[in-house]
Each structure stands twice: as C-alpha cells, then as structure tokens.
Amino acid sequence: MYGMNDIVWLTMRRMRLPLIVLLLVFFASVLVMVTLPGVNAEGEPVHLSYLDAAYFVAIMSTTIGFGEIPYPFTDTQRMVVLALVFPNVIAWLYSFGVILQLLLDRQFQQVMARSRFGRKVRGMGSDSFYLVCGFGSTGYVVVQGLLARGKRAVVMDADEDLVHARALDPRFTFTPIFGGDPTIPANLERAGLERDNCRGVIITTDDDHANLTMAITSKLLRPSLPVFARSEDDRVSDNMRSFGTDHVINPYEIFAERLYLALTSPIKYLVQDWLITVPGKPMRHRKLEPRTGRWIVCGAGRFGSQVIERLARDGTPYTVVDVHPERSGDYEGAILGRGTEAHTLKQAGIEDAVGIIACTGDDIDNLSIIMTARELNDKLFQIVRQEDQRNTPLFDKLGADLVAQRSLIVARRILAVATNPMLATFLDHLVHENDEFAEKVFARLKACVETYCGQGVEDWPSPQQWTVELDASHAPGAAALFEADMELTLSYLLHNTRSERDEDLHCVCLEIERGAQRLFLPANSTRLQPGDRLLFAGWGRARHEMMWSLEDPVLLLNYATPGPAPRTSIGRWLWRRRQADSGRI
C-alpha cells in the first residue's frame, strides 16, 4: 500500500487549490439560490430548499441542465443563474485542467509505475523469483534465459526509456519490470529483496561502482541471499569478495579461461559451450581447431591484458600490437599501432603466426583487423571481440572462429551458477578431468541431440538442464518403488513411461549427488537411492515426461512390474502384500 499512499498524497497535494475554489463557488451559488425567492404555481413566494439548490447548481455548473426545479424560475432568478453559470464552469474547467496536468506529470507517472510494479511483485504470490538489477544487453539475455528455464524474474533498471522499450517484448508480459535506480535500498525492497521467495540477486549493469553498491545493499539487507554480481575491475572484484558476494563475474577473466580451454582442449571447450548455451541460441557443431604456434594480440587494454596473461602462463608465444605506447611498452617485442593497417600486422609477423586476437574496445577496428589479417594469412585462427550487439549481423558475416561478447559471457556464467548449482559443479569437474571424459560426455550428448533432431539437421537447439530430487515430496513415483523395496535404476528415469512404444527420452544424466559423494556421467544401470539428486541435460519433452513419471505414484511401478499397479494407497498396500507373499519383492 506504500505506492497507493503516494498516489493519494500527491493527488491531494496538487488538487488542494482547485478543490477549494470549486467548493467555494459551489456553496456560494447554493446560498444565493436558497436566499433568492421564487414563485410557485399559485403565485405565492417560495424559497428553494438546500437540497434543491445544490441539485440545481450541480446540473447547471456541469452544463447538464435538466430544467428549473421545483417550479419555473422568475426572471430575476434566471438573471442570477446566468451570472452564476460562468464562475461555476470556470471552477470545473480549472479542476479538470489540474487533473490532466497531474496525469501527465512525470512524478505522478513514476508514482503510478511504482504502485503497479509493487502490485505485480505482490501478485507473484509464493512463486520463487530472481531479482535482476540491470536490463541492458546482459540483463536482457539473463532474463530471457531465466524465463526459458522456467524461472521467474523481477527486473529493475535506472534507464526508464530502455525499460519501456524492452517491456514491449511480449515474452515479458508477466514479468514485473520497473524503471528505477536499483542502487536505492527502498527500490530493492520494493522489488521484493526481503521476500522469502526471492532466490537471489543478479547484478548485471556495466557500472562497477553501481554494482558494488547493489551488492553491499543486498548483503546488508538480506545476508543469506545469494548475490551474483558483475565486475570488470580487479579492485572492485576483490572488494565484493571481501564482504561475501557469492559469485563475482568478471567477463575478461572468464573469456581468458575459456580461451585457454579452447587452445588446450577443444573438446572440453565444445562440451562446456553446449551446456552453458543460452536457451534459444544455436549450438556450435564442430570442435575448434587452433594450431600450436605464435599468436598476435591486437589491443592490450583490460580485455587484451587478461588474454596475454593467460597465454604467457600457458607458455604460448605471442606478439602484442597496441596503439598506446604506455601499454605496448610493457611487453617485449610489442608493435606500436592499431593492427588495422597491413604494415603493422606484417611488422608483427602475421605471415608466420597461427592465430590473431582482435580485442580492442572498438567493434569496427576489430572487424578491420580480422579482414586485413585474412588478406595477409588466410590460415589464421581468428578470435574477435564484439562490444555492441547491434553489430551482430556484421560479426556473423565475418565468420571468425570465435567471437567474444561481454554481455553473453556474463549472462552464460550467471545462468549456469544461479539457476543450477549442480551444473556449476559438473562444469568444474569437466575442466579438471581428462579429455577422455569430455569425449564420453560429448558422444552421449551428440547421440541424444541427433536422435531428437534427426540426421543431417544442422540447426541444433540448446539443451535444457534440470535437477530432480528423489524424495517423497518431489518424486512420489520413485518413493513408491523405494517403499516397495524395489530396484530403481537410472534407466527407468530415462524411459518414457507414458508411451506404449519402447521409447527413451532425449536426455543424459550428467551427475548424481548422493550426500557428499558425486557420480559423474553415471551408467544407465546405476541403482538410485532415496535422497539422490540428479542433473540432466536434454531436449524436447524429456523433462516434461520425466516429471510425469516421478510425480505420478504408479507410472514407474507399472514400468518396473509386469502388470498395472493400483492407483490408490490401499490398493498399492494390498498389491505390495501380494507381491511380498509371492516372493517377488
């Protein structure tokens, strides 16, 4: 009701003078009409009652004019009425004018928007949601990803024009979106920060100081709530970690790690790429094939310096090209220039380099660097940085081997760690395992997506990831088997128990969490236990059908036994007795 109080207060404040004028004119007119004598049908003098006078002044001033009551007016009364019409109409017009001004007033519209936003947040009831601060390129992708994964979001951004433009997207019809400064604690509270069903705060703006403010505010107001914050400055990142920010996302560090993975283990890079692909984005089909040798890095700013540091740590030779002498001077053999000129690249040894990384802060310069480099050496492995999403068609047309987008890098990492903690554990295990493990994961996922899409189809959709927990509240179907002391293997969950055909679901179990134990890429014959948590990746209706099996009390029983199982509790109890008597269980 905080927003409604604001509306009432603002309305009364703006309408105070018009209402006073309107009431004074009205009551003065009523008084005049009451004191002025008229004549009835018998010719006797009469006075209007206060009720008749108020009624007449009301219909006169609003120009409705139903007639003269209760008797036709005398000439004197009509002359007075003519004199009273003008101040009454002017008072009404003045009031209407102020109301129109109020409706068009920016402050009033903001108050109304706050009130609608608060109602929408409260209207979410007990549905869990993530509070997303920042609706720029990164926040936009994050919210899309959350909705695609069946999560709800509450969104806030200080740029009202941006919010209004993006709120027109029909996918966000039921998502509360507010154009307000998320660094203000009251706005975060209004967005539901302290509500029990708020599952985490995701901070995605490109302003490090604002992100730091929001992270501190969130941790102070709700210490137990997970906070996922973007930071591009090492000092700010360290600051965030110092007060317990759960996940600090630095796009430059992440890209440097991903680049290292792409150069050292393309198969791990590909599997990781598949599992963190934002829903709705196409999947990469083939492994990257970078060659071993010397690289050229154009641009040694924050992005480039992280890449250079990673190459140096890996022992990969490189040559730096940068237009700023104070930067290029830090690297041995660096070339002074942008890299957009052929002579600069020749000076850097482009002819015998194996790859080039264009990572300046200017998209057009980066495009130019790659195009110029191709003219000089068409066998180069090409990596290019993209800043502005509006240039995506140009980068798609360029066809570089790898495109680094800050917004997409941050969004992918946030979605991976925020929406599915088991996926983050699996990805960490993948990076530290050998290539043979990654090949097994790749083979299972590829077989699955090819079966789902059909052979020869190149446009593979990104997989969904979901987690199931085998307890009585989340999986009564599995609990029924455990109660009957029957075996439940992973293969049961991978089968479509509602289909009359022998049909497997298009999904792969990536991990089983059993207490402190982790089983990665378990075999289908793995026997499951009560309390197990399982992570799946799959396509199509796999998740939907699996949930049917787990939530229905008899589908898994039917699949596990030769005959149909009874649906009622008493029937299942009798059925278990008969099975026990016959020695089947």
XYZ file of C-alpha atoms in Angstrom:
585
model
C 0.000 0.000 0.000
C 3.072 2.216 0.070
C 2.565 3.167 -3.604
C -1.154 3.855 -3.126
C -0.384 6.226 -0.247
C 1.984 8.125 -2.534
C -0.712 8.446 -5.190
C -3.302 9.731 -2.707
C -0.836 12.163 -1.143
C 0.333 13.546 -4.487
C -3.230 13.849 -5.801
C -4.433 15.709 -2.721
C -1.430 17.997 -2.797
C -1.959 19.018 -6.427
C -5.759 19.200 -6.204
C -5.964 21.185 -2.978
C -6.437 24.662 -4.515
C -8.789 23.555 -7.359
C -10.980 21.721 -4.847
C -11.105 24.745 -2.532
C -12.091 27.019 -5.425
C -14.674 24.547 -6.662
C -16.270 24.118 -3.245
C -16.329 27.862 -2.501
C -18.021 28.664 -5.809
C -20.468 25.793 -5.377
C -21.559 26.662 -1.839
C -21.760 30.371 -2.643
C -24.013 29.574 -5.595
C -26.196 27.312 -3.425
C -26.526 30.049 -0.819
C -27.555 32.609 -3.441
C -30.149 30.257 -4.905
C -31.599 29.493 -1.461
C -31.950 33.170 -0.456
C -33.408 34.259 -3.787
C -37.268 33.983 -3.671
C -39.245 32.345 -6.469
C -42.962 31.857 -7.218
C -44.972 28.634 -7.146
C -47.904 27.628 -9.403
C -50.367 29.510 -7.190
C -48.344 32.726 -7.398
C -47.099 32.515 -3.832
C -43.441 33.346 -2.995
C -41.278 30.297 -2.203
C -37.594 29.584 -1.492
C -35.608 26.647 -2.782
C -34.552 24.094 -0.200
C -30.799 23.481 0.244
C -31.176 20.102 -1.466
C -32.996 21.573 -4.472
C -30.486 24.405 -4.694
C -27.480 22.029 -4.503
C -29.033 19.754 -7.121
C -29.742 22.656 -9.459
C -26.259 24.213 -9.082
C -24.666 20.828 -9.732
C -26.556 20.242 -13.014
C -26.074 23.871 -14.004
C -22.314 24.032 -13.367
C -21.677 20.776 -15.199
C -23.870 22.145 -18.044
C -26.208 19.120 -17.857
C -29.213 21.360 -17.174
C -32.242 19.083 -16.658
C -34.509 22.094 -16.045
C -35.721 24.532 -13.413
C -36.889 22.853 -10.185
C -39.216 22.626 -8.351
C -41.034 25.489 -10.153
C -40.180 27.528 -13.238
C -37.842 30.375 -12.285
C -38.777 34.003 -12.242
C -36.948 36.463 -14.491
C -34.851 37.590 -11.536
C -33.833 34.015 -10.743
C -32.880 33.417 -14.372
C -30.707 36.572 -14.424
C -28.925 35.372 -11.278
C -28.447 31.902 -12.760
C -26.851 33.461 -15.830
C -24.421 35.250 -13.548
C -23.646 32.047 -11.597
C -23.018 29.836 -14.641
C -19.689 31.421 -15.557
C -17.799 31.095 -12.223
C -19.064 27.511 -11.791
C -17.990 26.411 -15.284
C -14.618 28.131 -14.869
C -14.095 26.399 -11.498
C -14.857 22.997 -13.053
C -12.602 23.622 -16.060
C -9.812 24.715 -13.722
C -10.171 21.480 -11.736
C -10.204 19.316 -14.877
C -7.143 21.150 -16.175
C -5.218 20.430 -12.993
C -6.268 16.758 -13.142
C -4.985 16.488 -16.727
C -1.732 18.162 -15.704
C -1.449 15.701 -12.837
C -1.963 12.692 -15.106
C 0.726 13.951 -17.489
C 3.115 14.882 -14.695
C 6.328 12.768 -14.744
C 6.466 12.500 -10.980
C 2.874 11.257 -10.820
C 3.550 8.734 -13.601
C 6.579 7.465 -11.694
C 4.469 7.040 -8.573
C 1.818 5.190 -10.573
C 4.525 2.970 -12.143
C 5.943 2.215 -8.680
C 2.495 1.298 -7.462
C 1.822 -1.021 -10.442
C 5.256 -2.603 -10.008
C 4.633 -3.246 -6.309
C 1.259 -4.842 -7.092
C 2.847 -7.092 -9.716
C 5.568 -8.222 -7.310
C 2.990 -8.972 -4.614
C 0.841 -10.702 -7.251
C 3.586 -13.290 -7.793
C 2.451 -14.855 -4.543
C 4.712 -17.670 -3.416
C 6.375 -18.185 -6.824
C 10.144 -18.042 -6.439
C 11.986 -15.411 -8.496
C 15.368 -13.801 -9.109
C 15.798 -10.054 -8.707
C 17.683 -8.823 -11.802
C 19.281 -5.377 -11.453
C 20.164 -4.006 -14.887
C 18.224 -4.556 -18.108
C 20.937 -3.741 -20.627
C 22.336 -6.313 -23.053
C 23.463 -8.658 -20.279
C 20.331 -8.338 -18.151
C 18.157 -8.818 -21.221
C 19.858 -12.135 -22.053
C 19.772 -13.228 -18.396
C 16.029 -12.594 -18.089
C 15.383 -14.399 -21.365
C 17.415 -17.347 -20.096
C 15.624 -17.437 -16.752
C 12.202 -17.448 -18.400
C 13.292 -20.130 -20.881
C 14.356 -22.309 -17.940
C 11.015 -21.904 -16.200
C 12.254 -19.372 -13.625
C 10.589 -16.061 -12.829
C 12.300 -12.682 -12.580
C 11.716 -9.199 -11.218
C 13.651 -6.600 -13.219
C 14.856 -3.086 -12.384
C 16.988 -0.620 -14.344
C 17.709 3.078 -13.879
C 17.210 3.802 -17.602
C 13.431 4.287 -17.904
C 13.486 4.642 -21.687
C 15.320 1.328 -22.002
C 12.869 -0.345 -19.640
C 9.849 0.970 -21.539
C 11.313 -0.183 -24.858
C 12.156 -3.703 -23.661
C 8.938 -4.121 -21.689
C 7.100 -4.130 -25.043
C 8.526 -7.595 -25.723
C 5.555 -10.000 -25.325
C 7.835 -12.531 -23.581
C 7.995 -10.166 -20.604
C 4.235 -9.613 -20.284
C 4.030 -11.284 -16.864
C 7.427 -10.110 -15.609
C 7.419 -7.146 -13.174
C 9.749 -4.534 -14.710
C 10.455 -1.151 -13.146
C 12.391 1.879 -14.360
C 14.065 2.923 -11.116
C 17.519 3.198 -9.626
C 18.422 -0.207 -8.138
C 21.187 1.342 -6.025
C 18.475 2.868 -3.789
C 17.640 0.471 -0.923
C 13.921 1.382 -0.992
C 13.705 0.307 -4.637
C 15.338 -3.049 -3.879
C 12.873 -3.600 -1.026
C 10.008 -2.670 -3.320
C 11.308 -5.234 -5.839
C 10.966 -7.981 -3.247
C 14.533 -8.279 -1.920
C 13.293 -9.242 1.525
C 10.557 -11.606 0.364
C 11.027 -15.261 1.255
C 10.509 -16.385 -2.346
C 13.370 -14.211 -3.682
C 16.032 -16.779 -4.653
C 18.902 -14.422 -5.457
C 20.026 -11.019 -6.687
C 21.619 -10.835 -10.151
C 23.533 -7.603 -10.800
C 24.400 -7.015 -14.456
C 24.976 -3.305 -15.139
C 28.234 -2.151 -16.739
C 28.865 0.343 -13.925
C 31.211 -1.289 -11.419
C 30.522 1.252 -8.659
C 26.762 0.818 -9.022
C 27.225 -2.960 -8.955
C 29.310 -2.671 -5.801
C 26.611 -0.523 -4.173
C 23.888 -3.016 -5.028
C 25.956 -5.949 -3.793
C 26.647 -4.242 -0.456
C 22.999 -3.222 -0.070
C 21.764 -6.728 -0.828
C 24.163 -8.334 1.628
C 23.272 -5.850 4.358
C 19.510 -6.163 3.916
C 19.426 -9.924 3.256
C 22.782 -11.537 4.203
C 21.683 -15.094 3.428
C 20.507 -14.339 -0.110
C 22.921 -15.368 -2.921
C 24.296 -12.398 -4.867
C 25.669 -12.752 -8.408
C 27.473 -9.542 -9.370
C 29.266 -8.412 -12.496
C 32.586 -6.643 -12.079
C 35.221 -5.687 -14.640
C 37.713 -4.128 -12.260
C 40.018 -6.262 -10.090
C 39.830 -3.805 -7.201
C 36.035 -3.852 -7.210
C 36.009 -7.639 -7.582
C 38.251 -8.024 -4.523
C 36.043 -5.598 -2.625
C 32.920 -7.602 -3.488
C 34.506 -10.855 -2.384
C 35.648 -9.280 0.880
C 32.080 -8.902 2.205
C 30.806 -12.245 0.942
C 29.405 -11.669 -2.529
C 28.672 -15.238 -3.597
C 29.698 -15.030 -7.259
C 31.724 -12.219 -8.841
C 31.547 -12.418 -12.622
C 34.461 -10.797 -14.475
C 33.917 -11.226 -18.244
C 37.587 -10.651 -19.055
C 38.757 -13.361 -16.665
C 36.103 -15.757 -17.890
C 36.991 -15.224 -21.526
C 40.679 -15.714 -20.790
C 39.823 -19.028 -19.075
C 37.613 -20.062 -21.978
C 40.295 -19.124 -24.483
C 42.824 -21.213 -22.591
C 40.399 -24.139 -22.654
C 39.785 -23.689 -26.390
C 43.515 -23.732 -27.108
C 44.409 -26.626 -24.821
C 41.315 -28.869 -25.011
C 38.850 -28.060 -27.805
C 36.620 -30.992 -26.821
C 36.176 -29.674 -23.274
C 35.514 -26.233 -24.700
C 32.819 -27.650 -27.004
C 31.035 -29.620 -24.249
C 31.157 -26.621 -21.925
C 29.836 -24.443 -24.738
C 26.868 -26.773 -25.259
C 25.940 -26.873 -21.590
C 26.105 -23.119 -20.993
C 24.456 -22.056 -24.237
C 21.694 -19.570 -23.536
C 18.298 -21.108 -24.416
C 17.255 -20.065 -27.889
C 20.815 -19.659 -29.145
C 22.206 -22.144 -31.717
C 24.788 -24.718 -30.652
C 28.287 -24.955 -32.105
C 28.604 -28.121 -34.234
C 32.296 -28.721 -34.561
C 35.328 -28.511 -32.379
C 37.667 -25.568 -32.684
C 40.980 -26.482 -34.285
C 43.565 -23.914 -33.206
C 47.146 -24.669 -34.197
C 50.157 -24.508 -31.960
C 52.463 -21.558 -32.532
C 52.723 -17.802 -32.136
C 49.682 -15.555 -31.720
C 49.152 -11.867 -32.400
C 47.111 -9.918 -29.863
C 45.781 -6.547 -31.060
C 44.796 -4.387 -28.092
C 46.332 -4.666 -24.627
C 43.600 -2.992 -22.570
C 41.671 -4.751 -19.780
C 40.393 -7.438 -22.133
C 43.670 -7.935 -24.002
C 45.817 -7.921 -20.865
C 43.820 -10.849 -19.401
C 44.267 -12.786 -22.649
C 48.000 -12.001 -22.764
C 48.430 -13.061 -19.142
C 46.732 -16.375 -19.866
C 48.841 -17.003 -22.988
C 52.004 -16.197 -21.029
C 51.009 -18.553 -18.199
C 50.448 -21.307 -20.761
C 53.827 -20.644 -22.392
C 52.214 -19.731 -25.720
C 54.374 -17.266 -27.725
C 52.661 -14.030 -28.731
C 53.239 -10.565 -30.177
C 51.319 -7.578 -28.860
C 50.071 -4.753 -31.099
C 48.728 -1.667 -29.342
C 48.350 1.977 -30.248
C 49.213 3.242 -26.761
C 52.971 3.434 -26.105
C 52.480 3.145 -22.322
C 50.769 -0.210 -22.819
C 52.889 -1.684 -25.605
C 55.995 -0.764 -23.657
C 55.078 -3.381 -21.039
C 55.518 -6.245 -23.498
C 58.725 -7.413 -25.092
C 58.744 -7.084 -28.886
C 55.382 -5.224 -28.928
C 54.464 -3.284 -32.073
C 53.074 0.241 -31.853
C 49.920 0.541 -33.969
C 46.217 -0.398 -34.162
C 46.557 -3.549 -36.209
C 44.101 -2.238 -38.762
C 46.976 -1.429 -41.100
C 48.672 -4.144 -43.148
C 52.171 -2.834 -42.451
C 51.608 -3.076 -38.674
C 50.495 -6.673 -38.927
C 53.410 -7.502 -41.239
C 55.747 -5.932 -38.711
C 54.187 -8.175 -36.051
C 54.907 -11.237 -38.232
C 51.405 -12.056 -39.419
C 52.688 -14.330 -42.186
C 54.021 -16.982 -39.795
C 51.519 -16.529 -36.936
C 48.931 -19.250 -36.203
C 46.226 -17.014 -34.829
C 45.111 -13.451 -34.185
C 43.009 -11.989 -31.385
C 41.388 -8.618 -32.144
C 40.367 -7.324 -28.731
C 40.329 -3.527 -28.908
C 37.310 -1.712 -27.479
C 36.100 -0.640 -30.943
C 33.997 -3.086 -32.978
C 34.862 -1.544 -36.330
C 38.594 -1.653 -35.581
C 38.254 -5.313 -34.589
C 36.391 -6.143 -37.792
C 39.028 -4.290 -39.804
C 41.892 -6.120 -38.046
C 40.463 -9.549 -38.877
C 39.689 -8.631 -42.504
C 43.168 -7.189 -43.026
C 44.816 -10.184 -41.355
C 42.943 -12.590 -43.635
C 44.315 -10.855 -46.686
C 47.821 -11.477 -45.385
C 47.367 -15.010 -43.986
C 44.190 -16.962 -44.709
C 45.130 -19.858 -42.399
C 44.939 -17.819 -39.210
C 42.716 -18.869 -36.325
C 40.630 -15.738 -35.749
C 39.230 -14.520 -32.436
C 37.405 -11.198 -32.303
C 35.827 -9.128 -29.542
C 32.328 -7.671 -30.020
C 31.008 -4.864 -27.814
C 27.794 -3.647 -29.433
C 25.019 -6.179 -30.023
C 23.701 -4.106 -32.893
C 26.784 -5.157 -34.839
C 25.922 -8.855 -34.563
C 24.982 -9.180 -38.279
C 28.438 -7.837 -39.206
C 30.232 -10.283 -36.919
C 28.073 -13.161 -38.166
C 29.033 -12.231 -41.709
C 32.690 -12.012 -40.711
C 32.665 -15.708 -39.756
C 35.546 -15.606 -37.263
C 36.336 -18.827 -35.378
C 35.411 -17.300 -32.020
C 33.506 -14.128 -31.097
C 33.795 -12.802 -27.545
C 30.764 -10.793 -26.376
C 30.996 -9.425 -22.845
C 27.246 -9.450 -22.300
C 26.889 -13.040 -23.465
C 29.889 -14.207 -21.430
C 28.450 -12.722 -18.230
C 24.907 -13.947 -18.946
C 26.069 -17.515 -19.599
C 28.071 -17.702 -16.391
C 25.273 -16.199 -14.294
C 22.674 -18.575 -15.704
C 24.977 -21.545 -15.140
C 25.744 -20.789 -11.485
C 22.437 -19.192 -10.461
C 19.832 -21.495 -11.920
C 21.524 -24.836 -11.433
C 24.299 -25.212 -8.841
C 24.847 -28.858 -9.851
C 25.716 -27.717 -13.377
C 28.434 -25.448 -11.999
C 29.887 -28.451 -10.118
C 29.778 -30.591 -13.240
C 31.467 -27.919 -15.387
C 34.223 -27.547 -12.821
C 34.751 -31.323 -12.858
C 34.781 -31.304 -16.672
C 37.569 -28.723 -16.797
C 39.766 -30.694 -14.401
C 39.109 -34.149 -15.896
C 40.984 -35.580 -18.881
C 39.870 -35.327 -22.495
C 38.594 -38.910 -22.450
C 35.843 -37.938 -20.011
C 34.895 -34.953 -22.170
C 34.762 -37.218 -25.241
C 32.307 -39.530 -23.422
C 30.066 -36.613 -22.461
C 30.238 -35.263 -25.994
C 29.357 -38.660 -27.519
C 26.286 -39.102 -25.300
C 25.007 -35.566 -25.863
C 25.610 -35.744 -29.617
C 23.823 -39.106 -29.934
C 20.924 -37.665 -27.996
C 20.543 -34.455 -29.994
C 20.961 -36.265 -33.309
C 18.188 -38.699 -32.341
C 15.985 -35.788 -31.345
C 16.663 -33.571 -34.393
C 17.279 -36.292 -36.967
C 20.382 -36.985 -39.019
C 21.504 -34.210 -41.343
C 19.832 -31.412 -39.371
C 22.421 -28.734 -38.603
C 20.371 -26.317 -36.534
C 20.601 -27.987 -33.121
C 18.709 -26.287 -30.290
C 20.443 -25.703 -26.983
C 19.765 -28.366 -24.310
C 17.714 -27.789 -21.168
C 19.230 -28.650 -17.813
C 17.209 -29.685 -14.822
C 17.626 -31.296 -11.438
C 15.407 -33.907 -9.770
C 15.446 -34.976 -6.159
C 14.320 -38.469 -5.265
C 12.286 -37.895 -2.125
C 8.620 -38.402 -1.293
C 7.645 -34.759 -1.786
C 9.380 -34.189 -5.143
C 9.210 -37.688 -6.610
C 6.328 -39.797 -5.205
C 6.702 -42.168 -8.147
C 10.267 -43.028 -7.145
C 9.267 -43.123 -3.457
C 6.641 -45.782 -4.283
C 9.378 -48.074 -5.626
C 11.591 -47.425 -2.623
C 8.672 -48.209 -0.254
C 8.058 -51.469 -2.094
C 11.751 -52.250 -1.714
C 12.070 -52.490 -5.474
C 15.108 -51.576 -7.532
C 15.094 -48.203 -9.285
C 17.853 -47.733 -11.826
C 18.718 -44.664 -13.835
C 17.403 -46.338 -16.995
C 13.858 -46.154 -15.566
C 14.028 -42.360 -15.455
C 15.428 -42.213 -18.996
C 12.408 -44.094 -20.354
C 9.098 -42.590 -21.443
C 6.771 -44.472 -19.094
C 3.649 -42.940 -20.623
C 4.392 -44.134 -24.133
C 3.158 -47.522 -25.356
C 6.253 -47.767 -27.520
C 9.675 -48.672 -26.179
C 10.809 -45.071 -26.213
C 13.780 -43.499 -24.446
C 13.833 -39.825 -23.518
C 16.218 -37.451 -25.286
C 18.336 -36.681 -22.265
C 21.582 -37.578 -20.498
C 22.249 -37.824 -16.776
C 25.387 -35.799 -16.083
C 25.717 -36.178 -12.333
C 24.284 -37.885 -9.260
C 24.726 -36.189 -5.907
C 24.456 -38.656 -3.015
C 25.337 -36.908 0.231
C 28.968 -35.868 -0.103
C 29.528 -38.309 -2.980
C 29.439 -37.219 -6.637
C 28.936 -39.655 -9.521
C 29.718 -38.009 -12.851
C 28.237 -39.368 -16.084
C 26.742 -42.458 -14.371
C 25.845 -45.580 -16.328
C 22.168 -46.261 -17.043
C 22.348 -49.343 -14.827
C 23.266 -47.251 -11.763
C 20.931 -48.096 -8.904
C 19.353 -44.986 -7.421
C 18.767 -44.357 -3.714
C 16.294 -42.227 -1.724
C 17.548 -38.638 -1.433
C 19.675 -38.773 -4.599
C 19.827 -35.558 -6.612
C 20.328 -35.934 -10.352
C 21.367 -33.439 -13.034
C 20.070 -33.971 -16.577
C 20.615 -32.277 -19.926
C 18.117 -32.961 -22.658
C 15.868 -31.845 -25.461
C 12.204 -31.716 -26.397
C 9.694 -33.184 -23.944
C 12.279 -35.156 -21.981
C 11.968 -33.062 -18.823
C 8.170 -32.971 -19.028
C 7.855 -36.751 -19.404
C 10.397 -37.433 -16.652
C 8.441 -35.218 -14.253
C 5.256 -37.128 -15.104
C 6.994 -40.389 -14.196
C 8.331 -39.031 -10.929
C 5.184 -37.244 -9.795
C 2.701 -39.975 -10.726
C 2.548 -42.665 -8.000
C 2.186 -45.659 -10.348
C 3.881 -44.946 -13.707
C 7.289 -46.146 -12.536
C 5.669 -49.069 -10.707
C 3.905 -50.074 -13.923
C 7.173 -49.900 -15.822
C 9.053 -51.865 -13.174
C 6.457 -54.668 -12.840
C 4.757 -56.906 -15.393
C 1.183 -55.834 -14.656
C -0.518 -52.493 -13.977
C -0.178 -51.195 -10.409
C -3.244 -49.908 -8.479
C -3.553 -46.105 -8.191
C -4.983 -45.867 -4.644
C -2.926 -46.112 -1.437
C -4.967 -49.066 -0.122
C -4.737 -50.817 -3.468
C -0.957 -50.360 -3.547
C -0.696 -51.653 0.043
C -2.638 -54.794 -0.883
C -0.585 -55.109 -4.058
C 2.667 -54.943 -2.066
C 1.319 -57.599 0.317
C 0.534 -59.912 -2.588
C 3.936 -59.231 -4.173
C 5.651 -59.963 -0.850
C 3.645 -63.152 -0.349
C 4.589 -64.322 -3.802
C 8.253 -63.519 -3.124
C 8.525 -61.008 -5.989
C 9.736 -58.262 -3.703
